Amino acid sequence: MTFDLYVWSSPRDLDEDRAEELLKGWHAAGADPATSPFEPSTDIGWFCRELMEDAPGVEVVTDATPRQTRVPIWMSGTDEPPARLVAIRVRPDTPRDTLEAILGLAVKYDLVLFDARSRRLHLPLEEMSAYADATFWPAGAIQAAVAGIVGGTIAVAAWILSIPIISGVVAVIGAFMFVMAIYTFIHAGRTAMKTREPRE
């Protein structure tokens, strides 16, 4: 393999052997990113654009054509052109910040990341979600409980004070915090119950 990391959007239902097979066939055919065996997605376009801005020194090959603009990404408001693949070379001196940017953007856009050196296929968003579920108790539960109590207290206090407009806004924010804390506990409880169910 010429590159160390490969990022694409779909297909997602591949195992390591199949992903490596697709990439080897692509390399053998000339390694043109536009003809890679992956489906085009604007998420790959956005991934590449943000990666170029966050880590301008990173060496990539891609069919993405990031737009050049002085406007911040969050203000640009238009979709990037779809792309199929970003192939990234990682050197021994590649800064840790660059690796974290790659992983963070793969999570943000829910992309597939294939590490050619270790032959491991990752779905970073799913892995992050599984880690969050596994480590929810007790630290996450305490944080959710504190947020819920604070939100509920704020909502009740704002309702009692009844300051026009301000109380309504503050009450809605506090109620939202309370509801989200309850939802977090329900979700964590369901996840915990599913993992404890005996498999037949």
Tab-separated table of C-alpha atoms in Angstrom:
chain	number	residue	atom	x	y	z
A	1	MET	CA	0.000	0.000	0.000
A	2	THR	CA	1.293	3.437	-0.915
A	3	PHE	CA	-0.608	5.336	1.759
A	4	ASP	CA	-1.142	4.727	5.458
A	5	LEU	CA	-4.727	5.863	6.020
A	6	TYR	CA	-7.702	5.739	3.691
A	7	VAL	CA	-10.970	7.532	4.395
A	8	TRP	CA	-14.274	7.027	2.578
A	9	SER	CA	-17.986	7.273	3.241
A	10	SER	CA	-19.397	4.041	1.803
A	11	PRO	CA	-19.619	1.109	1.462
A	12	ARG	CA	-19.487	0.562	5.217
A	13	ASP	CA	-20.241	-3.160	5.377
A	14	LEU	CA	-16.690	-4.270	4.579
A	15	ASP	CA	-14.293	-6.333	6.608
A	16	GLU	CA	-10.532	-5.703	6.636
A	17	ASP	CA	-9.810	-8.290	3.925
A	18	ARG	CA	-12.410	-6.900	1.536
A	19	ALA	CA	-11.280	-3.296	2.134
A	20	GLU	CA	-7.661	-4.256	1.476
A	21	GLU	CA	-8.704	-6.143	-1.658
A	22	LEU	CA	-10.582	-3.105	-3.010
A	23	LEU	CA	-7.628	-0.817	-2.294
A	24	LYS	CA	-5.097	-3.186	-3.868
A	25	GLY	CA	-7.234	-3.434	-7.008
A	26	TRP	CA	-7.528	0.339	-7.091
A	27	HIS	CA	-3.740	0.763	-6.743
A	28	ALA	CA	-3.144	-1.815	-9.478
A	29	ALA	CA	-5.485	0.114	-11.800
A	30	GLY	CA	-3.497	3.333	-11.408
A	31	ALA	CA	-4.760	4.751	-8.086
A	32	ASP	CA	-6.853	7.542	-9.567
A	33	PRO	CA	-9.050	8.699	-6.643
A	34	ALA	CA	-11.883	9.534	-9.042
A	35	THR	CA	-12.070	5.872	-10.094
A	36	SER	CA	-11.785	4.400	-6.605
A	37	PRO	CA	-14.368	1.730	-5.695
A	38	PHE	CA	-16.096	3.970	-3.142
A	39	GLU	CA	-19.283	5.983	-3.485
A	40	PRO	CA	-19.024	9.772	-3.877
A	41	SER	CA	-20.165	11.839	-0.915
A	42	THR	CA	-20.118	15.520	0.019
A	43	ASP	CA	-18.933	14.379	3.463
A	44	ILE	CA	-15.607	13.381	1.893
A	45	GLY	CA	-15.424	16.805	0.255
A	46	TRP	CA	-16.011	18.504	3.603
A	47	PHE	CA	-13.567	16.151	5.376
A	48	CYS	CA	-10.827	17.047	2.890
A	49	ARG	CA	-11.541	20.778	3.011
A	50	GLU	CA	-11.424	20.897	6.804
A	51	LEU	CA	-8.351	18.669	6.949
A	52	MET	CA	-6.494	20.986	4.555
A	53	GLU	CA	-7.367	23.949	6.777
A	54	ASP	CA	-6.647	22.202	10.104
A	55	ALA	CA	-3.458	20.416	8.980
A	56	PRO	CA	-2.147	22.149	5.850
A	57	GLY	CA	1.089	20.119	5.775
A	58	VAL	CA	-0.571	16.716	5.555
A	59	GLU	CA	0.149	14.737	2.386
A	60	VAL	CA	-3.041	13.509	0.721
A	61	VAL	CA	-4.274	12.152	-2.575
A	62	THR	CA	-7.954	12.699	-3.233
A	63	ASP	CA	-10.551	13.434	-5.859
A	64	ALA	CA	-11.960	16.167	-3.612
A	65	THR	CA	-11.534	19.726	-4.857
A	66	PRO	CA	-11.786	21.913	-1.746
A	67	ARG	CA	-13.042	25.396	-2.493
A	68	GLN	CA	-10.587	28.190	-1.777
A	69	THR	CA	-12.282	30.915	0.232
A	70	ARG	CA	-11.456	33.371	2.991
A	71	VAL	CA	-14.843	32.808	4.604
A	72	PRO	CA	-14.713	30.513	7.663
A	73	ILE	CA	-16.075	27.010	7.062
A	74	TRP	CA	-18.992	27.524	9.410
A	75	MET	CA	-20.086	30.582	7.398
A	76	SER	CA	-19.639	29.186	3.888
A	77	GLY	CA	-23.032	27.480	3.893
A	78	THR	CA	-22.647	25.582	0.629
A	79	ASP	CA	-21.902	21.941	0.029
A	80	GLU	CA	-18.503	20.830	-1.094
A	81	PRO	CA	-18.419	18.857	-4.342
A	82	PRO	CA	-18.765	15.105	-3.696
A	83	ALA	CA	-15.623	12.981	-3.586
A	84	ARG	CA	-14.858	9.287	-3.168
A	85	LEU	CA	-11.642	8.947	-1.213
A	86	VAL	CA	-8.921	10.646	0.792
A	87	ALA	CA	-5.628	8.717	1.007
A	88	ILE	CA	-3.256	10.072	3.657
A	89	ARG	CA	0.461	9.482	4.174
A	90	VAL	CA	1.508	9.380	7.834
A	91	ARG	CA	5.205	9.859	8.540
A	92	PRO	CA	7.063	9.156	11.798
A	93	ASP	CA	7.264	12.918	12.395
A	94	THR	CA	3.575	13.576	11.676
A	95	PRO	CA	2.339	15.756	14.560
A	96	ARG	CA	-0.117	14.218	16.997
A	97	ASP	CA	-2.443	17.174	16.331
A	98	THR	CA	-2.690	16.081	12.693
A	99	LEU	CA	-3.643	12.531	13.659
A	100	GLU	CA	-6.225	13.877	16.102
A	101	ALA	CA	-7.622	16.152	13.377
A	102	ILE	CA	-7.996	13.183	11.015
A	103	LEU	CA	-9.764	11.104	13.649
A	104	GLY	CA	-11.941	13.996	14.816
A	105	LEU	CA	-13.094	14.791	11.286
A	106	ALA	CA	-13.771	11.107	10.587
A	107	VAL	CA	-16.011	11.114	13.673
A	108	LYS	CA	-17.669	14.404	12.679
A	109	TYR	CA	-18.619	13.146	9.218
A	110	ASP	CA	-19.200	9.501	10.265
A	111	LEU	CA	-16.673	8.125	7.779
A	112	VAL	CA	-14.830	4.825	7.398
A	113	LEU	CA	-11.107	4.879	8.199
A	114	PHE	CA	-8.777	2.087	7.081
A	115	ASP	CA	-5.310	1.880	8.650
A	116	ALA	CA	-3.226	0.079	6.014
A	117	ARG	CA	-0.266	-0.435	8.354
A	118	SER	CA	-2.215	-2.438	10.908
A	119	ARG	CA	-4.865	-3.638	8.397
A	120	ARG	CA	-7.621	-2.362	10.706
A	121	LEU	CA	-10.931	-0.945	9.600
A	122	HIS	CA	-12.493	1.676	11.883
A	123	LEU	CA	-15.883	3.319	12.116
A	124	PRO	CA	-14.761	6.133	14.452
A	125	LEU	CA	-18.211	7.501	15.295
A	126	GLU	CA	-19.531	4.056	16.233
A	127	GLU	CA	-16.378	3.315	18.245
A	128	MET	CA	-16.699	6.649	20.078
A	129	SER	CA	-20.363	5.954	20.819
A	130	ALA	CA	-19.571	2.470	22.144
A	131	TYR	CA	-16.809	3.907	24.336
A	132	ALA	CA	-19.166	6.591	25.700
A	133	ASP	CA	-21.774	3.932	26.512
A	134	ALA	CA	-19.177	1.691	28.169
A	135	THR	CA	-17.811	4.475	30.351
A	136	PHE	CA	-21.112	6.183	31.237
A	137	TRP	CA	-21.306	4.702	34.736
A	138	PRO	CA	-20.537	6.339	37.172
A	139	ALA	CA	-18.809	9.544	35.950
A	140	GLY	CA	-21.191	10.191	33.054
A	141	ALA	CA	-24.192	9.391	35.243
A	142	ILE	CA	-23.058	11.908	37.844
A	143	GLN	CA	-22.584	14.612	35.210
A	144	ALA	CA	-25.990	13.894	33.675
A	145	ALA	CA	-27.641	13.964	37.110
A	146	VAL	CA	-25.998	17.287	38.008
A	147	ALA	CA	-27.027	18.790	34.638
A	148	GLY	CA	-30.590	17.556	35.139
A	149	ILE	CA	-30.841	18.916	38.680
A	150	VAL	CA	-29.361	22.278	37.683
A	151	GLY	CA	-31.636	22.479	34.632
A	152	GLY	CA	-34.722	21.599	36.658
A	153	THR	CA	-33.819	24.118	39.356
A	154	ILE	CA	-33.245	26.866	36.799
A	155	ALA	CA	-36.570	26.110	35.094
A	156	VAL	CA	-38.529	26.199	38.372
A	157	ALA	CA	-36.767	29.354	39.613
A	158	ALA	CA	-37.384	31.158	36.320
A	159	TRP	CA	-41.044	30.131	36.381
A	160	ILE	CA	-41.471	31.381	39.952
A	161	LEU	CA	-39.729	34.731	39.275
A	162	SER	CA	-41.964	35.350	36.231
A	163	ILE	CA	-39.862	38.091	34.636
A	164	PRO	CA	-41.453	38.800	31.230
A	165	ILE	CA	-39.687	37.133	28.299
A	166	ILE	CA	-36.483	36.409	30.258
A	167	SER	CA	-38.160	33.887	32.560
A	168	GLY	CA	-39.736	32.116	29.618
A	169	VAL	CA	-36.435	31.758	27.788
A	170	VAL	CA	-34.537	30.647	30.917
A	171	ALA	CA	-37.319	28.204	31.849
A	172	VAL	CA	-37.185	26.628	28.394
A	173	ILE	CA	-33.384	26.243	28.596
A	174	GLY	CA	-33.583	24.731	32.082
A	175	ALA	CA	-36.388	22.379	31.036
A	176	PHE	CA	-34.353	21.321	28.000
A	177	MET	CA	-31.365	20.478	30.233
A	178	PHE	CA	-33.627	18.459	32.533
A	179	VAL	CA	-35.277	16.549	29.685
A	180	MET	CA	-31.921	15.806	28.044
A	181	ALA	CA	-30.568	14.443	31.336
A	182	ILE	CA	-33.595	12.152	31.655
A	183	TYR	CA	-33.185	11.052	28.029
A	184	THR	CA	-29.487	10.340	28.681
A	185	PHE	CA	-30.367	8.061	31.589
A	186	ILE	CA	-33.037	6.267	29.561
A	187	HIS	CA	-30.644	5.722	26.652
A	188	ALA	CA	-27.810	4.552	28.936
A	189	GLY	CA	-30.195	2.232	30.778
A	190	ARG	CA	-31.479	0.661	27.565
A	191	THR	CA	-27.940	0.183	26.283
A	192	ALA	CA	-26.880	-1.431	29.564
A	193	MET	CA	-29.909	-3.744	29.490
A	194	LYS	CA	-29.135	-4.833	25.913
A	195	THR	CA	-25.539	-5.681	26.772
A	196	ARG	CA	-26.661	-7.747	29.772
A	197	GLU	CA	-29.314	-9.731	27.911
A	198	PRO	CA	-28.192	-13.338	27.473
A	199	ARG	CA	-27.495	-14.240	23.882
A	200	GLU	CA	-29.026	-17.400	22.560
